PDB file of C-alpha atoms in Angstrom:
ATOM      1  CA  UNK A   1      93.150 145.569 141.253  1.00 47.00           C
ATOM      2  CA  UNK A   2      95.899 143.344 139.875  1.00 48.00           C
ATOM      3  CA  UNK A   3      98.844 145.082 138.286  1.00 46.00           C
ATOM      4  CA  UNK A   4      99.047 144.894 134.498  1.00 38.00           C
ATOM      5  CA  UNK A   5     102.457 143.686 133.313  1.00 40.00           C
ATOM      6  CA  UNK A   6     103.341 144.869 129.816  1.00 35.00           C
ATOM      7  CA  UNK A   7     105.916 143.067 127.631  1.00 39.00           C
ATOM      8  CA  UNK A   8     109.290 144.733 127.382  1.00 42.00           C
ATOM      9  CA  UNK A   9     109.559 146.977 124.328  1.00 46.00           C
ATOM     10  CA  UNK A  10     112.254 146.345 121.734  1.00 56.00           C
ATOM     11  CA  UNK A  11     115.228 148.670 121.926  1.00 67.00           C
ATOM     12  CA  UNK A  12     115.598 150.706 118.762  1.00 66.00           C
ATOM     13  CA  UNK A  13     118.848 151.575 117.059  1.00 75.00           C
ATOM     14  CA  UNK A  14     119.609 154.153 114.375  1.00 85.00           C
ATOM     15  CA  UNK A  15     121.065 153.070 111.058  1.00 94.00           C
ATOM     16  CA  UNK A  16     124.690 152.038 111.409  1.00 93.00           C
ATOM     17  CA  UNK A  17     125.705 155.067 109.297  1.00 91.00           C
ATOM     18  CA  UNK A  18     124.275 158.456 108.508  1.00 91.00           C
ATOM     19  CA  UNK A  19     125.474 161.221 106.226  1.00 89.00           C
ATOM     20  CA  UNK A  20     127.485 163.649 108.321  1.00 85.00           C
ATOM     21  CA  UNK A  21     128.673 166.303 105.836  1.00 84.00           C
ATOM     22  CA  UNK A  22     128.371 167.271 102.159  1.00 83.00           C
ATOM     23  CA  UNK A  23     129.827 164.842  99.626  1.00 79.00           C
ATOM     24  CA  UNK A  24     129.730 167.101  96.543  1.00 73.00           C
ATOM     25  CA  UNK A  25     127.832 166.653  93.250  1.00 67.00           C
ATOM     26  CA  UNK A  26     130.695 164.978  91.372  1.00 60.00           C
ATOM     27  CA  UNK A  27     130.781 161.249  92.048  1.00 60.00           C
ATOM     28  CA  UNK A  28     132.466 158.353  90.320  1.00 56.00           C
ATOM     29  CA  UNK A  29     131.280 154.876  89.482  1.00 54.00           C
ATOM     30  CA  UNK A  30     133.771 152.304  90.684  1.00 58.00           C
ATOM     31  CA  UNK A  31     133.035 148.609  90.028  1.00 59.00           C
ATOM     32  CA  UNK A  32     133.336 146.372  93.033  1.00 68.00           C
ATOM     33  CA  UNK A  33     131.587 145.209  96.177  1.00 75.00           C
ATOM     34  CA  UNK A  34     131.656 147.291  99.322  1.00 79.00           C
ATOM     35  CA  UNK A  35     130.701 146.537 102.863  1.00 84.00           C
ATOM     36  CA  UNK A  36     131.594 145.893 106.466  1.00 88.00           C
ATOM     37  CA  UNK A  37     132.275 143.220 109.011  1.00 89.00           C
ATOM     38  CA  UNK A  38     130.192 143.740 112.148  1.00 92.00           C
ATOM     39  CA  UNK A  39     129.247 141.963 115.375  1.00 93.00           C
ATOM     40  CA  UNK A  40     125.924 142.289 117.253  1.00 94.00           C
ATOM     41  CA  UNK A  41     126.336 143.100 120.944  1.00 93.00           C
ATOM     42  CA  UNK A  42     123.037 141.354 121.679  1.00 93.00           C
ATOM     43  CA  UNK A  43     120.495 139.373 119.691  1.00 95.00           C
ATOM     44  CA  UNK A  44     118.924 141.683 117.104  1.00 96.00           C
ATOM     45  CA  UNK A  45     116.386 141.547 114.304  1.00 97.00           C
ATOM     46  CA  UNK A  46     117.232 143.129 110.933  1.00 97.00           C
ATOM     47  CA  UNK A  47     114.664 145.844 110.231  1.00 96.00           C
ATOM     48  CA  UNK A  48     116.020 147.413 107.016  1.00 97.00           C
ATOM     49  CA  UNK A  49     118.927 147.316 104.582  1.00 97.00           C
ATOM     50  CA  UNK A  50     120.150 150.328 102.652  1.00 94.00           C
ATOM     51  CA  UNK A  51     122.616 151.745 100.163  1.00 90.00           C
ATOM     52  CA  UNK A  52     123.933 155.247  99.498  1.00 87.00           C
ATOM     53  CA  UNK A  53     122.024 156.873  96.639  1.00 87.00           C
ATOM     54  CA  UNK A  54     123.526 159.699  94.575  1.00 85.00           C
ATOM     55  CA  UNK A  55     120.093 160.544  93.111  1.00 88.00           C
ATOM     56  CA  UNK A  56     120.450 161.376  89.388  1.00 85.00           C
ATOM     57  CA  UNK A  57     124.008 160.030  89.434  1.00 81.00           C
ATOM     58  CA  UNK A  58     122.721 156.564  90.405  1.00 84.00           C
ATOM     59  CA  UNK A  59     120.479 154.155  88.541  1.00 82.00           C
ATOM     60  CA  UNK A  60     119.352 150.568  88.852  1.00 83.00           C
ATOM     61  CA  UNK A  61     119.455 148.973  92.282  1.00 86.00           C
ATOM     62  CA  UNK A  62     121.768 147.577  94.921  1.00 86.00           C
ATOM     63  CA  UNK A  63     121.524 143.990  96.121  1.00 88.00           C
ATOM     64  CA  UNK A  64     122.463 144.213  99.807  1.00 91.00           C
ATOM     65  CA  UNK A  65     123.045 141.015 101.788  1.00 93.00           C
ATOM     66  CA  UNK A  66     124.011 139.930 105.311  1.00 95.00           C
ATOM     67  CA  UNK A  67     126.266 136.853 105.507  1.00 93.00           C
ATOM     68  CA  UNK A  68     127.438 134.846 108.496  1.00 92.00           C
ATOM     69  CA  UNK A  69     130.865 133.254 108.654  1.00 83.00           C
ATOM     70  CA  UNK A  70     130.766 129.771 107.115  1.00 83.00           C
ATOM     71  CA  UNK A  71     127.209 130.081 105.764  1.00 88.00           C
ATOM     72  CA  UNK A  72     126.166 128.823 102.316  1.00 87.00           C
ATOM     73  CA  UNK A  73     123.442 131.424 101.850  1.00 90.00           C
ATOM     74  CA  UNK A  74     122.818 134.943 103.168  1.00 93.00           C
ATOM     75  CA  UNK A  75     120.947 135.463 106.416  1.00 96.00           C
ATOM     76  CA  UNK A  76     118.818 138.092 104.695  1.00 96.00           C
ATOM     77  CA  UNK A  77     118.885 140.349 101.650  1.00 95.00           C
ATOM     78  CA  UNK A  78     117.076 143.257 100.031  1.00 95.00           C
ATOM     79  CA  UNK A  79     116.931 145.034  96.681  1.00 92.00           C
ATOM     80  CA  UNK A  80     117.434 148.768  97.280  1.00 92.00           C
ATOM     81  CA  UNK A  81     116.143 150.930  94.387  1.00 91.00           C
ATOM     82  CA  UNK A  82     118.454 153.784  93.372  1.00 88.00           C
ATOM     83  CA  UNK A  83     118.139 156.863  91.203  1.00 88.00           C
ATOM     84  CA  UNK A  84     116.347 160.199  91.243  1.00 90.00           C
ATOM     85  CA  UNK A  85     116.297 163.607  89.618  1.00 92.00           C
ATOM     86  CA  UNK A  86     118.484 165.616  91.986  1.00 88.00           C
ATOM     87  CA  UNK A  87     121.957 166.812  90.998  1.00 85.00           C
ATOM     88  CA  UNK A  88     122.844 168.692  94.191  1.00 85.00           C
ATOM     89  CA  UNK A  89     124.480 167.256  97.289  1.00 84.00           C
ATOM     90  CA  UNK A  90     121.318 167.750  99.327  1.00 86.00           C
ATOM     91  CA  UNK A  91     119.602 165.041  97.290  1.00 88.00           C
ATOM     92  CA  UNK A  92     122.220 162.380  98.122  1.00 89.00           C
ATOM     93  CA  UNK A  93     121.514 160.120 101.087  1.00 91.00           C
ATOM     94  CA  UNK A  94     120.984 156.552 102.214  1.00 92.00           C
ATOM     95  CA  UNK A  95     117.964 154.765 100.743  1.00 93.00           C
ATOM     96  CA  UNK A  96     116.441 151.851 102.672  1.00 97.00           C
ATOM     97  CA  UNK A  97     114.265 148.852 101.957  1.00 97.00           C
ATOM     98  CA  UNK A  98     112.203 147.802 104.979  1.00 96.00           C
ATOM     99  CA  UNK A  99     112.157 144.072 105.688  1.00 96.00           C
ATOM    100  CA  UNK A 100     109.156 142.060 106.789  1.00 93.00           C
ATOM    101  CA  UNK A 101     108.303 138.496 107.753  1.00 92.00           C
ATOM    102  CA  UNK A 102     111.066 135.884 107.344  1.00 90.00           C
ATOM    103  CA  UNK A 103     113.370 138.528 105.813  1.00 92.00           C
ATOM    104  CA  UNK A 104     113.672 140.059 109.299  1.00 95.00           C
ATOM    105  CA  UNK A 105     116.459 137.657 110.155  1.00 96.00           C
ATOM    106  CA  UNK A 106     117.674 137.289 113.732  1.00 97.00           C
ATOM    107  CA  UNK A 107     121.408 137.913 114.214  1.00 97.00           C
ATOM    108  CA  UNK A 108     123.058 136.366 117.259  1.00 96.00           C
ATOM    109  CA  UNK A 109     125.138 138.249 119.805  1.00 94.00           C
ATOM    110  CA  UNK A 110     128.870 137.651 119.464  1.00 93.00           C
ATOM    111  CA  UNK A 111     128.629 136.177 115.961  1.00 93.00           C
ATOM    112  CA  UNK A 112     130.556 137.862 113.132  1.00 92.00           C
ATOM    113  CA  UNK A 113     128.704 138.933 110.004  1.00 93.00           C
ATOM    114  CA  UNK A 114     129.390 140.697 106.717  1.00 91.00           C
ATOM    115  CA  UNK A 115     127.137 143.385 105.277  1.00 92.00           C
ATOM    116  CA  UNK A 116     127.807 143.565 101.526  1.00 88.00           C
ATOM    117  CA  UNK A 117     126.696 145.343  98.361  1.00 85.00           C
ATOM    118  CA  UNK A 118     126.727 142.116  96.351  1.00 77.00           C
ATOM    119  CA  UNK A 119     126.006 143.051  92.746  1.00 69.00           C
ATOM    120  CA  UNK A 120     128.401 145.099  90.678  1.00 59.00           C
ATOM    121  CA  UNK A 121     126.662 145.967  87.439  1.00 56.00           C
ATOM    122  CA  UNK A 122     125.855 149.238  85.660  1.00 44.00           C
ATOM    123  CA  UNK A 123     125.471 152.578  87.397  1.00 52.00           C
ATOM    124  CA  UNK A 124     124.062 151.045  90.571  1.00 48.00           C
ATOM    125  CA  UNK A 125     127.623 150.818  91.856  1.00 49.00           C
ATOM    126  CA  UNK A 126     128.331 154.091  93.647  1.00 56.00           C
ATOM    127  CA  UNK A 127     130.815 154.046  96.509  1.00 58.00           C
ATOM    128  CA  UNK A 128     130.346 156.575  99.281  1.00 64.00           C
ATOM    129  CA  UNK A 129     134.040 157.020  98.729  1.00 58.00           C
ATOM    130  CA  UNK A 130     135.054 159.304 101.571  1.00 64.00           C
ATOM    131  CA  UNK A 131     134.318 158.057 105.062  1.00 68.00           C
ATOM    132  CA  UNK A 132     134.739 161.494 106.625  1.00 73.00           C
ATOM    133  CA  UNK A 133     131.282 162.306 105.266  1.00 80.00           C
ATOM    134  CA  UNK A 134     129.570 159.686 107.409  1.00 83.00           C
ATOM    135  CA  UNK A 135     128.815 159.199 111.089  1.00 86.00           C
ATOM    136  CA  UNK A 136     129.066 155.731 112.644  1.00 87.00           C
ATOM    137  CA  UNK A 137     126.250 155.128 115.126  1.00 90.00           C
ATOM    138  CA  UNK A 138     127.962 152.447 117.173  1.00 89.00           C
ATOM    139  CA  UNK A 139     131.274 151.354 118.644  1.00 90.00           C
ATOM    140  CA  UNK A 140     134.247 150.498 116.420  1.00 88.00           C
ATOM    141  CA  UNK A 141     136.566 147.635 117.368  1.00 87.00           C
ATOM    142  CA  UNK A 142     138.412 144.610 116.066  1.00 84.00           C
ATOM    143  CA  UNK A 143     136.908 141.146 116.421  1.00 82.00           C
ATOM    144  CA  UNK A 144     136.414 139.990 119.994  1.00 82.00           C
ATOM    145  CA  UNK A 145     137.599 143.269 121.489  1.00 84.00           C
ATOM    146  CA  UNK A 146     135.287 144.258 124.374  1.00 82.00           C
ATOM    147  CA  UNK A 147     133.825 147.733 124.164  1.00 83.00           C
ATOM    148  CA  UNK A 148     131.678 149.668 126.607  1.00 84.00           C
ATOM    149  CA  UNK A 149     130.447 152.081 123.925  1.00 84.00           C
ATOM    150  CA  UNK A 150     126.640 151.965 123.607  1.00 79.00           C
ATOM    151  CA  UNK A 151     125.221 150.402 120.482  1.00 88.00           C
ATOM    152  CA  UNK A 152     123.530 147.243 119.271  1.00 93.00           C
ATOM    153  CA  UNK A 153     126.239 146.620 116.646  1.00 94.00           C
ATOM    154  CA  UNK A 154     130.023 146.898 116.763  1.00 92.00           C
ATOM    155  CA  UNK A 155     131.663 147.860 113.463  1.00 90.00           C
ATOM    156  CA  UNK A 156     134.765 145.722 112.886  1.00 87.00           C
ATOM    157  CA  UNK A 157     136.207 146.357 109.417  1.00 84.00           C
ATOM    158  CA  UNK A 158     135.461 147.968 106.082  1.00 81.00           C
ATOM    159  CA  UNK A 159     136.422 146.312 102.817  1.00 79.00           C
ATOM    160  CA  UNK A 160     136.099 146.444  99.057  1.00 75.00           C
ATOM    161  CA  UNK A 161     136.408 143.674  96.513  1.00 72.00           C
ATOM    162  CA  UNK A 162     137.315 144.608  92.941  1.00 67.00           C
ATOM    163  CA  UNK A 163     135.965 141.962  90.610  1.00 63.00           C
ATOM    164  CA  UNK A 164     137.793 140.736  87.502  1.00 60.00           C
ATOM    165  CA  UNK A 165     136.566 141.823  84.077  1.00 60.00           C
ATOM    166  CA  UNK A 166     136.947 138.334  82.627  1.00 58.00           C
ATOM    167  CA  UNK A 167     134.992 136.211  83.240  1.00 59.00           C
ATOM    168  CA  UNK A 168     132.093 138.648  83.746  1.00 55.00           C
ATOM    169  CA  UNK A 169     132.108 140.059  87.302  1.00 57.00           C
ATOM    170  CA  UNK A 170     130.035 138.066  89.733  1.00 61.00           C
ATOM    171  CA  UNK A 171     129.942 137.005  93.361  1.00 66.00           C
ATOM    172  CA  UNK A 172     127.004 134.654  92.770  1.00 67.00           C
ATOM    173  CA  UNK A 173     127.322 131.488  94.839  1.00 72.00           C
ATOM    174  CA  UNK A 174     130.179 132.897  96.921  1.00 75.00           C
ATOM    175  CA  UNK A 175     130.131 133.569 100.646  1.00 79.00           C
ATOM    176  CA  UNK A 176     131.926 136.955 100.781  1.00 78.00           C
ATOM    177  CA  UNK A 177     133.443 135.917 104.112  1.00 75.00           C
ATOM    178  CA  UNK A 178     135.406 133.164 102.364  1.00 70.00           C
ATOM    179  CA  UNK A 179     137.005 135.715 100.034  1.00 67.00           C
ATOM    180  CA  UNK A 180     138.340 138.040 102.707  1.00 61.00           C
ATOM    181  CA  UNK A 181     141.999 136.995 102.301  1.00 52.00           C
ATOM    182  CA  UNK A 182     141.897 136.319  98.568  1.00 56.00           C
ATOM    183  CA  UNK A 183     143.778 138.666  96.238  1.00 53.00           C
ATOM    184  CA  UNK A 184     141.366 141.427  95.292  1.00 58.00           C
ATOM    185  CA  UNK A 185     140.123 142.348  98.737  1.00 65.00           C
ATOM    186  CA  UNK A 186     141.159 145.712 100.122  1.00 68.00           C
ATOM    187  CA  UNK A 187     140.631 145.252 103.851  1.00 72.00           C
ATOM    188  CA  UNK A 188     141.286 147.781 106.569  1.00 73.00           C
ATOM    189  CA  UNK A 189     140.965 147.879 110.335  1.00 69.00           C
ATOM    190  CA  UNK A 190     138.780 150.857 111.118  1.00 64.00           C
ATOM    191  CA  UNK A 191     140.253 153.493 113.409  1.00 56.00           C
ATOM    192  CA  UNK A 192     137.722 156.215 112.775  1.00 52.00           C
ATOM    193  CA  UNK A 193     136.733 156.842 109.174  1.00 55.00           C
ATOM    194  CA  UNK A 194     135.941 153.893 106.899  1.00 62.00           C
ATOM    195  CA  UNK A 195     136.770 154.494 103.258  1.00 65.00           C
ATOM    196  CA  UNK A 196     133.736 152.897 101.613  1.00 72.00           C
ATOM    197  CA  UNK A 197     130.426 153.385 103.416  1.00 80.00           C
ATOM    198  CA  UNK A 198     128.015 152.503 100.648  1.00 84.00           C
ATOM    199  CA  UNK A 199     125.774 150.005 102.469  1.00 89.00           C
ATOM    200  CA  UNK A 200     123.767 150.362 105.648  1.00 94.00           C
ATOM    201  CA  UNK A 201     121.700 148.383 108.133  1.00 96.00           C
ATOM    202  CA  UNK A 202     119.035 149.061 110.742  1.00 97.00           C
ATOM    203  CA  UNK A 203     118.336 146.588 113.547  1.00 96.00           C
ATOM    204  CA  UNK A 204     116.143 146.333 116.638  1.00 96.00           C
ATOM    205  CA  UNK A 205     116.898 144.416 119.819  1.00 95.00           C
ATOM    206  CA  UNK A 206     114.784 141.346 120.381  1.00 90.00           C
ATOM    207  CA  UNK A 207     112.176 142.095 123.066  1.00 75.00           C
ATOM    208  CA  UNK A 208     111.523 139.882 126.030  1.00 61.00           C
ATOM    209  CA  UNK A 209     108.709 137.476 125.222  1.00 59.00           C
ATOM    210  CA  UNK A 210     105.344 138.580 126.698  1.00 58.00           C
ATOM    211  CA  UNK A 211     104.730 136.942 130.035  1.00 53.00           C
ATOM    212  CA  UNK A 212     108.255 135.556 130.343  1.00 43.00           C
ATOM    213  CA  UNK A 213     108.694 137.083 133.789  1.00 45.00           C
ATOM    214  CA  UNK A 214     105.400 135.625 135.002  1.00 46.00           C
ATOM    215  CA  UNK A 215     106.240 132.162 133.642  1.00 44.00           C
ATOM    216  CA  UNK A 216     109.614 132.143 135.360  1.00 40.00           C
ATOM    217  CA  UNK A 217     108.032 133.270 138.637  1.00 44.00           C
ATOM    218  CA  UNK A 218     105.340 130.584 138.379  1.00 47.00           C
ATOM    219  CA  UNK A 219     107.925 127.889 137.640  1.00 44.00           C
ATOM    220  CA  UNK A 220     110.044 128.902 140.629  1.00 47.00           C
ATOM    221  CA  UNK A 221     106.975 128.998 142.854  1.00 53.00           C
ATOM    222  CA  UNK A 222     105.904 125.530 141.721  1.00 51.00           C
ATOM    223  CA  UNK A 223     109.380 124.172 142.371  1.00 45.00           C
ATOM    224  CA  UNK A 224     109.306 125.577 145.898  1.00 50.00           C
ATOM    225  CA  UNK A 225     105.949 123.892 146.580  1.00 50.00           C
ATOM    226  CA  UNK A 226     107.229 120.527 145.267  1.00 47.00           C
ATOM    227  CA  UNK A 227     110.297 120.712 147.485  1.00 49.00           C
ATOM    228  CA  UNK A 228     108.154 121.628 150.511  1.00 51.00           C
ATOM    229  CA  UNK A 229     105.916 118.564 150.030  1.00 47.00           C
ATOM    230  CA  UNK A 230     108.928 116.359 149.364  1.00 50.00           C
ATOM    231  CA  UNK A 231     110.339 117.197 152.794  1.00 51.00           C
ATOM    232  CA  UNK A 232     107.118 116.197 154.569  1.00 55.00           C
TER     233      UNK A 232
END
């Protein structure tokens, strides 16, 4: 009986952040955009985007986007609904929107990206303002710094961008990457605890295409046969 060769399964990865300790029921609403620079360690597919939800202290939604350096539009985006009825710390946590179809963008290994909470209106803006309350599920490093720590993503920097009040706050039509050195950004190299951890991302590694191993073996075998006949 011939052996059955199954396609390689996609490696799974936890969300980049998870709540690690209580944050307390009293939270503020600070206008601005929050997010992170990150680098995939291998090609990945975006499975979900999220934002931190303070339940009854939050309302509206968060527009979460992934941008690549130099791009004119986001790689992918999601609207994350916020709100709830809870007032205790136990009801605060990350809320995710699962992506499907073309929204499951592929991010390329070694390319730098920004994960950003893009909109800044109303009570949807709730910074997870103390990084000690979160756990980072991946290595932390500066750009282009090799790391042997396991993880599909490397976290590079955290940042916040406080928008002006006049004209009305907006980042519409702006690649957040292009604003990183403009006055208004608060950028920090992460050494352990990021200060704003309001957005989140889940990714999966791209699996090997079904039958790839067999196709490569067949191609090599065919090449060997051609060379054998060529020598005769």
